GROMACS .gro file of C-alpha atoms in nm:
model
  213
    1MET     CA    1  -3.657   0.236   0.391
    2SER     CA    2  -3.293   0.184   0.487
    3ARG     CA    3  -3.028   0.359   0.276
    4GLN     CA    4  -2.802   0.142   0.062
    5LEU     CA    5  -2.446   0.181   0.187
    6SER     CA    6  -2.193   0.304  -0.068
    7ARG     CA    7  -1.848   0.152  -0.109
    8THR     CA    8  -1.705   0.443   0.089
    9ASP     CA    9  -1.958   0.388   0.369
   10ASN     CA   10  -1.864   0.021   0.384
   11LEU     CA   11  -1.494   0.103   0.398
   12ILE     CA   12  -1.550   0.351   0.683
   13GLN     CA   13  -1.760   0.092   0.866
   14GLN     CA   14  -1.490  -0.172   0.820
   15PHE     CA   15  -1.219   0.066   0.944
   16ASP     CA   16  -1.428   0.154   1.250
   17THR     CA   17  -1.469  -0.214   1.330
   18ILE     CA   18  -1.096  -0.276   1.290
   19LEU     CA   19  -1.021   0.007   1.535
   20ARG     CA   20  -1.274  -0.120   1.788
   21THR     CA   21  -1.124  -0.466   1.758
   22LEU     CA   22  -0.754  -0.382   1.781
   23VAL     CA   23  -0.739  -0.071   2.001
   24PRO     CA   24  -0.742  -0.173   2.370
   25HIS     CA   25  -1.056  -0.070   2.561
   26ALA     CA   26  -1.226   0.058   2.241
   27ALA     CA   27  -1.489  -0.217   2.212
   28SER     CA   28  -1.826  -0.163   2.380
   29ALA     CA   29  -2.058  -0.450   2.471
   30SER     CA   30  -2.429  -0.431   2.389
   31ARG     CA   31  -2.511  -0.678   2.668
   32ALA     CA   32  -2.434  -0.663   3.038
   33ASN     CA   33  -2.115  -0.830   3.153
   34PRO     CA   34  -2.201  -1.182   3.280
   35ALA     CA   35  -1.969  -1.127   3.576
   36VAL     CA   36  -2.182  -0.847   3.720
   37GLY     CA   37  -2.266  -0.938   4.079
   38THR     CA   38  -2.002  -1.213   4.095
   39GLN     CA   39  -1.718  -1.179   4.347
   40ASP     CA   40  -1.378  -1.345   4.322
   41ALA     CA   41  -1.237  -1.548   4.607
   42GLU     CA   42  -0.884  -1.473   4.723
   43MET     CA   43  -0.611  -1.537   4.465
   44THR     CA   44  -0.233  -1.524   4.482
   45ASP     CA   45  -0.031  -1.298   4.251
   46ALA     CA   46   0.076  -1.606   4.053
   47GLU     CA   47  -0.288  -1.714   4.010
   48ARG     CA   48  -0.386  -1.368   3.890
   49ARG     CA   49  -0.102  -1.369   3.635
   50HIS     CA   50  -0.210  -1.712   3.515
   51ALA     CA   51  -0.573  -1.601   3.484
   52ALA     CA   52  -0.460  -1.292   3.291
   53GLY     CA   53  -0.262  -1.512   3.051
   54LEU     CA   54  -0.567  -1.728   2.985
   55MET     CA   55  -0.796  -1.427   2.938
   56ARG     CA   56  -0.541  -1.272   2.701
   57ILE     CA   57  -0.568  -1.587   2.488
   58ASN     CA   58  -0.948  -1.561   2.494
   59HIS     CA   59  -0.931  -1.193   2.399
   60THR     CA   60  -0.707  -1.271   2.100
   61GLY     CA   61  -0.947  -1.551   2.005
   62GLU     CA   62  -1.223  -1.290   1.986
   63VAL     CA   63  -1.000  -1.064   1.775
   64CYS     CA   64  -0.960  -1.358   1.536
   65ALA     CA   65  -1.335  -1.422   1.541
   66GLN     CA   66  -1.407  -1.061   1.446
   67ALA     CA   67  -1.162  -1.081   1.158
   68LEU     CA   68  -1.301  -1.414   1.036
   69TYR     CA   69  -1.660  -1.289   1.034
   70GLN     CA   70  -1.563  -0.963   0.865
   71GLY     CA   71  -1.366  -1.145   0.599
   72GLN     CA   72  -1.646  -1.392   0.538
   73GLY     CA   73  -1.912  -1.119   0.540
   74ALA     CA   74  -1.718  -0.927   0.276
   75THR     CA   75  -1.721  -1.221   0.033
   76ALA     CA   76  -2.040  -1.412   0.127
   77LYS     CA   77  -2.267  -1.453  -0.174
   78LEU     CA   78  -2.609  -1.479  -0.008
   79HIS     CA   79  -2.760  -1.178   0.170
   80GLU     CA   80  -2.900  -1.400   0.446
   81THR     CA   81  -2.557  -1.545   0.517
   82ARG     CA   82  -2.400  -1.200   0.529
   83ALA     CA   83  -2.666  -1.077   0.773
   84GLN     CA   84  -2.610  -1.377   1.001
   85MET     CA   85  -2.235  -1.316   0.993
   86GLU     CA   86  -2.292  -0.957   1.103
   87GLN     CA   87  -2.517  -1.069   1.390
   88ALA     CA   88  -2.262  -1.323   1.508
   89ALA     CA   89  -1.984  -1.062   1.482
   90SER     CA   90  -2.190  -0.829   1.701
   91GLU     CA   91  -2.209  -1.095   1.973
   92GLU     CA   92  -1.836  -1.156   1.941
   93ILE     CA   93  -1.779  -0.783   2.008
   94ASP     CA   94  -1.949  -0.840   2.344
   95HIS     CA   95  -1.700  -1.120   2.414
   96LEU     CA   96  -1.411  -0.895   2.312
   97ALA     CA   97  -1.525  -0.617   2.547
   98TRP     CA   98  -1.584  -0.858   2.837
   99CYS     CA   99  -1.239  -1.015   2.801
  100ASP     CA  100  -1.078  -0.671   2.777
  101GLU     CA  101  -1.257  -0.558   3.093
  102ARG     CA  102  -1.152  -0.871   3.280
  103LEU     CA  103  -0.789  -0.824   3.173
  104ARG     CA  104  -0.793  -0.476   3.323
  105GLU     CA  105  -0.935  -0.614   3.648
  106LEU     CA  106  -0.650  -0.864   3.658
  107ASP     CA  107  -0.391  -0.591   3.580
  108GLY     CA  108  -0.324  -0.768   3.252
  109ARG     CA  109  -0.296  -0.644   2.894
  110THR     CA  110  -0.401  -0.747   2.547
  111SER     CA  111  -0.159  -0.932   2.319
  112TYR     CA  112   0.104  -0.752   2.112
  113LEU     CA  113   0.035  -1.010   1.839
  114ASN     CA  114  -0.330  -0.913   1.783
  115PRO     CA  115  -0.271  -0.717   1.457
  116ALA     CA  116  -0.092  -1.013   1.298
  117PHE     CA  117  -0.359  -1.262   1.403
  118TYR     CA  118  -0.631  -1.023   1.284
  119ALA     CA  119  -0.478  -0.994   0.937
  120ALA     CA  120  -0.430  -1.369   0.903
  121SER     CA  121  -0.784  -1.445   1.020
  122PHE     CA  122  -0.942  -1.188   0.789
  123GLY     CA  123  -0.762  -1.346   0.495
  124MET     CA  124  -0.881  -1.695   0.589
  125GLY     CA  125  -1.236  -1.570   0.632
  126ALA     CA  126  -1.238  -1.392   0.298
  127LEU     CA  127  -1.101  -1.703   0.124
  128ALA     CA  128  -1.368  -1.923   0.287
  129GLY     CA  129  -1.638  -1.684   0.169
  130LYS     CA  130  -1.502  -1.692  -0.186
  131LEU     CA  131  -1.527  -2.072  -0.189
  132GLY     CA  132  -1.903  -2.056  -0.136
  133ASP     CA  133  -2.150  -2.004   0.146
  134ASN     CA  134  -2.163  -2.372   0.244
  135ILE     CA  135  -1.783  -2.376   0.290
  136SER     CA  136  -1.793  -2.040   0.467
  137LEU     CA  137  -2.063  -2.160   0.706
  138GLY     CA  138  -1.878  -2.487   0.756
  139PHE     CA  139  -1.570  -2.287   0.850
  140VAL     CA  140  -1.775  -2.098   1.109
  141ALA     CA  141  -1.904  -2.424   1.255
  142ALA     CA  142  -1.558  -2.584   1.269
  143THR     CA  143  -1.408  -2.269   1.421
  144GLU     CA  144  -1.679  -2.242   1.687
  145GLU     CA  145  -1.637  -2.610   1.770
  146GLN     CA  146  -1.266  -2.545   1.828
  147VAL     CA  147  -1.341  -2.234   2.035
  148GLY     CA  148  -1.582  -2.435   2.249
  149ARG     CA  149  -1.311  -2.690   2.328
  150HIS     CA  150  -1.079  -2.403   2.408
  151LEU     CA  151  -1.322  -2.240   2.651
  152ASP     CA  152  -1.395  -2.570   2.826
  153ASP     CA  153  -1.022  -2.619   2.876
  154HIS     CA  154  -0.974  -2.267   3.012
  155MET     CA  155  -1.264  -2.296   3.255
  156HIS     CA  156  -1.089  -2.605   3.392
  157LYS     CA  157  -0.750  -2.428   3.411
  158LEU     CA  158  -0.867  -2.105   3.575
  159PRO     CA  159  -0.778  -2.064   3.944
  160MET     CA  160  -1.064  -2.175   4.168
  161GLY     CA  161  -1.095  -1.822   4.307
  162ASP     CA  162  -1.138  -1.661   3.965
  163ARG     CA  163  -1.515  -1.664   3.957
  164ARG     CA  164  -1.555  -1.352   3.742
  165SER     CA  165  -1.350  -1.487   3.451
  166ARG     CA  166  -1.541  -1.815   3.472
  167ALA     CA  167  -1.876  -1.633   3.452
  168VAL     CA  168  -1.761  -1.455   3.135
  169LEU     CA  169  -1.636  -1.776   2.973
  170GLU     CA  170  -1.957  -1.963   3.053
  171GLN     CA  171  -2.166  -1.706   2.863
  172MET     CA  172  -1.916  -1.705   2.578
  173ARG     CA  173  -1.942  -2.085   2.562
  174THR     CA  174  -2.321  -2.062   2.530
  175ASP     CA  175  -2.296  -1.805   2.249
  176GLU     CA  176  -2.031  -2.000   2.056
  177ALA     CA  177  -2.242  -2.318   2.071
  178HIS     CA  178  -2.533  -2.119   1.927
  179HIS     CA  179  -2.315  -1.989   1.643
  180GLU     CA  180  -2.202  -2.343   1.564
  181ARG     CA  181  -2.561  -2.475   1.552
  182TRP     CA  182  -2.674  -2.184   1.335
  183ALA     CA  183  -2.393  -2.236   1.085
  184LEU     CA  184  -2.470  -2.608   1.044
  185GLU     CA  185  -2.848  -2.555   1.025
  186ALA     CA  186  -2.793  -2.284   0.760
  187GLY     CA  187  -2.622  -2.539   0.536
  188GLY     CA  188  -2.261  -2.533   0.650
  189ALA     CA  189  -2.045  -2.821   0.532
  190ARG     CA  190  -1.910  -3.057   0.797
  191PHE     CA  191  -1.534  -3.042   0.764
  192PRO     CA  192  -1.336  -3.370   0.763
  193MET     CA  193  -1.119  -3.455   1.062
  194PRO     CA  194  -0.783  -3.375   0.888
  195VAL     CA  195  -0.901  -3.017   0.829
  196LYS     CA  196  -1.015  -2.984   1.191
  197LEU     CA  197  -0.681  -3.119   1.312
  198GLY     CA  198  -0.501  -2.857   1.105
  199MET     CA  199  -0.718  -2.584   1.257
  200ARG     CA  200  -0.644  -2.724   1.603
  201LEU     CA  201  -0.270  -2.708   1.534
  202MET     CA  202  -0.294  -2.342   1.430
  203SER     CA  203  -0.493  -2.270   1.744
  204ARG     CA  204  -0.218  -2.419   1.958
  205VAL     CA  205   0.038  -2.191   1.794
  206MET     CA  206  -0.178  -1.893   1.886
  207THR     CA  207  -0.235  -1.999   2.247
  208LYS     CA  208   0.131  -2.077   2.317
  209SER     CA  209   0.250  -1.740   2.187
  210VAL     CA  210  -0.027  -1.516   2.322
  211TYR     CA  211  -0.013  -1.649   2.681
  212GLN     CA  212   0.319  -1.464   2.721
  213LEU     CA  213   0.302  -1.196   2.450
   0.00000   0.00000   0.00000
């Protein structure tokens, strides 16, 4: 029989997750990196800097995903929903670690803005969970739909020689599509277009700032 976690245990677990999310190189993937065995073609210094900027955006996106799932998991009402949030967050940790590893390969760095985006995303996730599991799940689905568009765009923008980043993004795209399907099948509300457009606008603010910072 598994032990029921106390409030203190939960707080320690949350703090550990925050550290693994925000401290560079602290996250560990449970799955093998999709880029294993893939070799890059030759790239110029400018192409490598561009690829690093794109992967920095993707890394920050995964920081936001962790915060969203943690916020939603903290306020979700149904045990099944909370468990699914935790499973999805575990897969997002893989994405975080893969993006971090690729940034190091490209001599890049993570974004200085990650703590601010983490805090904002946690708050949005917690609010969505408070509004009910169908809204919370709908928020997951709408977010993952936006992330999917994002990843498709980045795979198109990556330098042709950057095969390792592309391999990582392809696996991330598969996982995000699975999260979106799960959220809708679990009863997530389909958000109206004005809400999705607002989320898309916020995403653009993040991408424009993180590419440089």
